[in-house]
Coordinates of C-alpha atoms in Angstrom, one line a residue:
M299 CA 110.0 94.5 78.8
I300 CA 109.1 98.0 79.1
W301 CA 105.1 97.4 77.5
Y302 CA 105.6 93.9 79.6
I303 CA 105.6 96.8 82.6
G304 CA 103.1 99.2 81.5
R305 CA 100.1 96.5 81.2
R306 CA 101.1 95.0 84.6
L307 CA 101.0 98.0 86.0
L308 CA 97.7 98.5 84.5
Q309 CA 96.2 95.3 85.3
M310 CA 96.8 96.1 89.2
I311 CA 94.4 99.4 88.7
P312 CA 91.0 97.3 88.9
V313 CA 93.1 94.8 91.8
F314 CA 93.6 97.1 93.5
L315 CA 90.5 99.4 93.1
G316 CA 88.6 96.0 93.8
A317 CA 90.6 95.2 97.2
T318 CA 90.4 98.5 99.1
L319 CA 86.2 98.3 98.1
L320 CA 86.3 94.9 99.8
V321 CA 88.6 95.7 102.4
Y322 CA 86.3 99.9 103.3
G323 CA 83.3 97.7 103.1
M324 CA 84.0 95.1 105.4
T325 CA 85.5 97.0 107.8
F326 CA 82.7 100.2 107.5
L327 CA 78.9 98.9 107.0
T328 CA 79.3 95.4 108.2
G329 CA 80.2 96.1 111.6
G330 CA 77.2 98.9 111.6
N331 CA 78.2 102.3 112.4
P332 CA 81.7 103.1 113.6
I333 CA 80.7 105.7 116.0
D334 CA 78.2 104.1 118.3
T335 CA 81.3 101.2 118.4
L336 CA 83.8 103.7 119.1
A337 CA 81.5 105.2 122.0
G338 CA 80.7 101.6 123.8
D339 CA 77.5 101.8 126.3
K340 CA 78.7 105.3 127.1
P341 CA 76.6 108.2 125.8
I342 CA 77.1 110.3 123.2
S343 CA 75.6 114.1 122.3
P344 CA 73.8 114.1 119.0
A345 CA 76.3 117.3 118.4
V346 CA 79.1 115.4 119.1
R347 CA 78.1 112.5 116.7
T348 CA 77.3 115.1 114.1
Q349 CA 81.2 116.4 114.3
L350 CA 83.1 112.7 114.5
E351 CA 80.4 111.8 111.4
A352 CA 80.9 114.6 108.6
Q353 CA 85.1 114.5 110.1
F354 CA 85.0 111.4 108.7
N355 CA 82.6 111.2 105.6
L356 CA 80.4 108.6 107.6
D357 CA 77.3 111.2 106.7
R358 CA 78.1 110.6 103.6
P359 CA 77.3 107.8 100.4
F360 CA 79.0 104.7 101.0
I361 CA 80.2 105.4 97.4
V362 CA 81.4 108.6 98.0
Q363 CA 83.4 108.4 101.3
W364 CA 85.5 105.0 99.7
L365 CA 86.4 107.8 96.1
L366 CA 87.3 110.4 99.1
Y367 CA 89.2 107.9 101.0
L368 CA 90.6 107.0 97.8
K369 CA 91.8 110.5 97.2
G370 CA 93.5 110.4 100.1
V371 CA 95.8 107.3 99.4
L372 CA 96.7 108.3 96.3
T373 CA 97.7 112.2 97.9
F374 CA 99.5 110.0 100.9
D375 CA 97.2 112.0 102.9
F376 CA 95.4 109.1 105.5
G377 CA 94.0 112.0 107.6
V378 CA 93.7 111.0 111.5
G379 CA 92.3 108.3 113.3
F380 CA 89.3 107.8 116.3
N381 CA 92.2 108.9 118.5
G382 CA 93.3 112.3 116.8
R383 CA 96.3 111.2 116.2
P384 CA 97.6 110.6 112.3
I385 CA 97.3 107.9 111.1
I386 CA 100.0 108.4 108.9
D387 CA 102.7 108.9 111.7
Q388 CA 102.2 106.0 113.5
I389 CA 102.4 104.0 110.9
A390 CA 105.6 105.8 109.7
A391 CA 106.5 105.0 113.6
A392 CA 105.9 101.6 113.2
F393 CA 106.8 100.4 110.0
P394 CA 110.5 100.4 109.9
A395 CA 110.5 97.4 112.9
T396 CA 108.2 95.2 110.6
A397 CA 110.3 96.6 108.0
K398 CA 113.3 95.5 109.6
L399 CA 111.8 92.1 111.2
A400 CA 110.5 90.6 107.0
I401 CA 113.9 91.5 106.2
I402 CA 115.9 89.5 108.0
A403 CA 112.4 86.7 107.9
V404 CA 112.9 87.1 104.0
V405 CA 116.9 85.8 104.0
V406 CA 116.3 83.2 106.3
E407 CA 114.0 81.3 104.8
T408 CA 116.1 82.6 101.2
I409 CA 119.2 81.9 101.7
F410 CA 119.4 78.8 104.6
G411 CA 116.0 77.4 103.6
V412 CA 116.9 77.7 99.9
A413 CA 120.0 76.0 100.5
A414 CA 118.7 72.9 102.8
G415 CA 116.2 72.2 99.5
V416 CA 119.2 71.6 97.4
L417 CA 121.4 69.6 99.5
A418 CA 118.0 67.3 100.9
G419 CA 117.3 67.1 96.8
L420 CA 121.2 66.7 96.1
R421 CA 121.0 63.5 98.6
K422 CA 117.8 62.3 97.4
G423 CA 116.8 59.7 100.0
T424 CA 119.8 59.6 102.3
V425 CA 119.7 60.7 105.7
I426 CA 120.3 64.0 104.9
D427 CA 117.4 64.6 102.8
T428 CA 115.2 62.6 105.9
T429 CA 116.4 64.6 108.4
L430 CA 115.9 67.6 106.7
L431 CA 112.4 66.4 105.5
M432 CA 111.8 65.7 109.3
L433 CA 112.8 69.3 110.7
S434 CA 110.6 71.2 108.6
L435 CA 108.0 68.2 109.5
L436 CA 108.4 70.0 112.5
V437 CA 108.8 73.7 112.3
I438 CA 105.4 73.1 110.1
A439 CA 103.7 72.1 112.6
V440 CA 105.0 73.8 115.6
P441 CA 102.4 77.3 116.0
T442 CA 104.4 80.1 115.4
F443 CA 103.4 81.9 119.4
V444 CA 105.1 77.6 121.1
I445 CA 108.3 78.4 118.8
G446 CA 109.0 82.2 119.6
F447 CA 107.7 81.6 123.4
V448 CA 110.4 78.8 123.6
V449 CA 113.5 80.9 122.1
Q450 CA 112.5 83.5 124.5
F451 CA 112.8 81.0 126.8
F452 CA 115.3 79.0 126.5
L453 CA 118.3 81.7 125.0
G454 CA 117.0 84.8 126.7
V455 CA 115.3 83.3 129.9
R456 CA 118.0 80.3 130.4
L457 CA 120.9 81.5 129.3
D458 CA 120.4 85.9 128.6
L459 CA 121.7 85.6 124.6
I460 CA 118.8 87.7 123.5
T461 CA 116.5 90.8 124.7
I462 CA 113.6 89.0 125.4
N463 CA 111.4 92.6 125.7
V464 CA 112.6 94.2 122.2
G465 CA 111.1 98.0 122.9
R466 CA 111.3 100.9 120.1
D467 CA 113.8 101.7 117.8
P468 CA 115.4 98.1 118.3
S469 CA 118.5 97.4 116.8
W470 CA 119.6 94.9 113.9
I471 CA 121.1 92.9 116.2
N472 CA 117.8 93.0 118.6
L473 CA 115.7 91.8 115.7
L474 CA 117.2 88.6 115.4
P475 CA 115.2 86.4 117.4
P476 CA 112.5 87.7 116.3
G477 CA 113.3 87.6 112.8
I478 CA 113.8 84.4 112.2
V479 CA 111.0 83.0 114.2
L480 CA 108.8 84.7 111.8
G481 CA 110.3 83.6 108.8
A482 CA 110.6 79.9 110.5
V483 CA 107.1 78.7 108.9
S484 CA 108.9 79.7 105.8
F485 CA 111.8 78.6 105.8
A486 CA 110.2 75.1 106.1
Y487 CA 107.8 75.7 102.9
V488 CA 110.8 76.8 100.7
L489 CA 113.0 73.3 102.1
R490 CA 110.2 71.2 101.2
L491 CA 109.4 73.2 97.4
T492 CA 113.4 73.9 96.5
R493 CA 113.9 70.0 97.4
T494 CA 111.1 68.9 95.5
S495 CA 112.5 71.0 92.2
V496 CA 115.8 69.6 92.9
A497 CA 115.0 66.9 92.7
E498 CA 112.3 66.3 89.7
T499 CA 115.0 68.9 88.0
M500 CA 118.3 66.6 87.7
T501 CA 116.3 64.0 86.0
A502 CA 116.1 65.9 83.6
D503 CA 117.7 65.9 79.7
H504 CA 119.5 68.9 79.7
V505 CA 120.9 67.8 83.3
R506 CA 122.4 64.6 82.3
T507 CA 123.0 65.6 78.6
A508 CA 125.4 68.5 80.4
T509 CA 126.7 65.7 82.9
A510 CA 127.8 63.9 79.8
K511 CA 129.5 66.7 78.1
G512 CA 131.9 66.4 81.4
L513 CA 130.9 70.2 82.7
S514 CA 131.8 70.6 86.6
R515 CA 129.0 69.2 89.8
G516 CA 129.2 72.5 90.9
G517 CA 128.3 73.9 87.4
V518 CA 125.4 72.3 87.2
V519 CA 124.5 72.2 90.0
S520 CA 124.5 75.8 89.4
K521 CA 123.9 76.8 86.4
H522 CA 121.3 73.8 85.4
I523 CA 119.2 72.9 88.5
L524 CA 119.7 75.5 90.6
R525 CA 118.4 77.9 88.5
N526 CA 115.1 76.3 86.3
S527 CA 114.5 75.1 90.7
L528 CA 114.0 78.7 91.8
I529 CA 110.7 80.1 89.3
P530 CA 108.2 77.7 92.0
V531 CA 110.5 79.2 95.3
V532 CA 110.6 82.3 94.0
T533 CA 106.9 82.7 93.7
F534 CA 106.7 81.3 97.2
I535 CA 109.3 83.9 98.6
G536 CA 107.2 86.7 96.9
A537 CA 103.1 86.3 98.0
D538 CA 104.6 85.3 101.5
L539 CA 106.1 89.1 101.7
G540 CA 102.6 90.3 102.5
M541 CA 101.8 87.8 104.5
L542 CA 105.4 88.3 106.2
M543 CA 104.5 91.8 107.7
G544 CA 100.8 90.5 108.4
G545 CA 101.8 87.8 109.9
A546 CA 103.9 89.7 112.0
I547 CA 101.0 90.8 114.5
V548 CA 102.2 87.5 116.6
T549 CA 106.1 87.3 116.4
E550 CA 105.8 91.3 117.2
N551 CA 103.8 90.9 120.5
I552 CA 105.8 87.9 121.8
F553 CA 108.7 89.9 121.6
N554 CA 107.3 93.7 122.6
I555 CA 107.8 95.0 118.9
P556 CA 105.1 97.9 118.6
G557 CA 106.1 96.9 114.7
I558 CA 103.2 97.0 112.0
G559 CA 101.8 93.7 113.3
T560 CA 101.2 95.2 116.7
L561 CA 99.3 98.8 115.7
L562 CA 96.9 96.1 113.3
F563 CA 95.8 94.6 116.5
D564 CA 95.0 97.0 118.7
S565 CA 93.2 98.9 116.3
I566 CA 91.1 96.2 115.8
R567 CA 91.0 95.8 118.6
D568 CA 90.9 98.5 119.9
N569 CA 88.2 99.5 116.7
E570 CA 90.0 101.6 114.8
A571 CA 88.5 101.5 111.7
P572 CA 90.6 104.6 109.1
M573 CA 93.3 102.6 111.2
V574 CA 92.9 99.2 110.2
V575 CA 91.3 100.1 106.2
T576 CA 94.8 101.8 105.8
L577 CA 97.5 99.1 107.4
V578 CA 95.1 96.3 105.6
T579 CA 95.3 98.7 102.1
L580 CA 98.8 99.4 102.7
L581 CA 99.8 94.9 102.6
V582 CA 97.6 95.0 99.8
I583 CA 99.9 96.8 98.4
V584 CA 102.9 95.2 99.5
F585 CA 101.2 92.6 97.7
L586 CA 101.0 93.4 94.0
V587 CA 104.0 95.0 94.0
S588 CA 105.6 91.3 95.3
N589 CA 104.7 89.5 92.4
L590 CA 105.3 92.1 89.8
I591 CA 109.2 92.3 91.1
V592 CA 108.9 88.3 91.1
D593 CA 107.1 88.0 87.7
L594 CA 110.4 89.9 86.4
L595 CA 112.5 87.1 88.1
Y596 CA 111.1 84.9 86.0
A597 CA 112.8 85.8 82.5
A598 CA 115.9 86.6 84.5
L599 CA 115.7 82.6 86.5
D600 CA 114.9 80.7 83.1
P601 CA 116.3 82.7 79.1
R602 CA 113.4 80.5 77.5
I603 CA 110.8 82.7 79.5
R604 CA 110.3 86.5 76.9
Y605 CA 107.8 89.0 77.6
A606 CA 106.5 89.7 74.8
K607 CA 104.6 93.2 73.9

């Protein structure tokens, strides 16, 4: 196991370097000079331009800029944004809300999605199965912002059960409705994925053998059906974690949550290139770590999987 983790960590290094190089290049090269973009139509003096270019290393070759940026990432020194505020302070202020939101969304899609998928898979072809499939298809078809506005209108405006504008320092209770909205589409995909996997596993030879031996229905489902069916589901959830962090832009703006999604949206709108690069880099790290955890969970779910040296 230790050898496998070490090998995976080494494989993550070129992926991280390639991803950061691509993101940094797309942000600082494709849009022209960021100083000109920041100034807009307003004139900027040569002295101020020279000072800003030196402050953000824009007067150096591109590869040197990228290497200096990597040095800052490795030392947790992300510098300051074009607005003069330290990037790390802005991220630290926005990250807790998005982290809570993502945790709620993952819990919703994992617990309820797997439970509904197992129920549909065990009752394949019945009214329950058809109803759950139609519900999941409806959730997938409706855009997230529509679901958010519907929840906000009926539960917040009409019934006054939730807080419409969450605001700063939100509690877990206030983040529960937007967290459910954020995880709704993923819940539908997890439901359908679990349902298909369970239905296929039920026809496997080892499941029929376990049933013929007289094992209880619950034991067959938990030990022989569910564990083998969760591998594709865990893969999806691991990849979805980073998408939830980035996809919170819509949900956070609907419920007025000052999180990472809102910060990323504002940074793109205000041409805050250093902040955009840093946030996307953090999402890359989340993707890499979550995929490593998923790979380690495979052996726990399926005893046939072993990690060789």
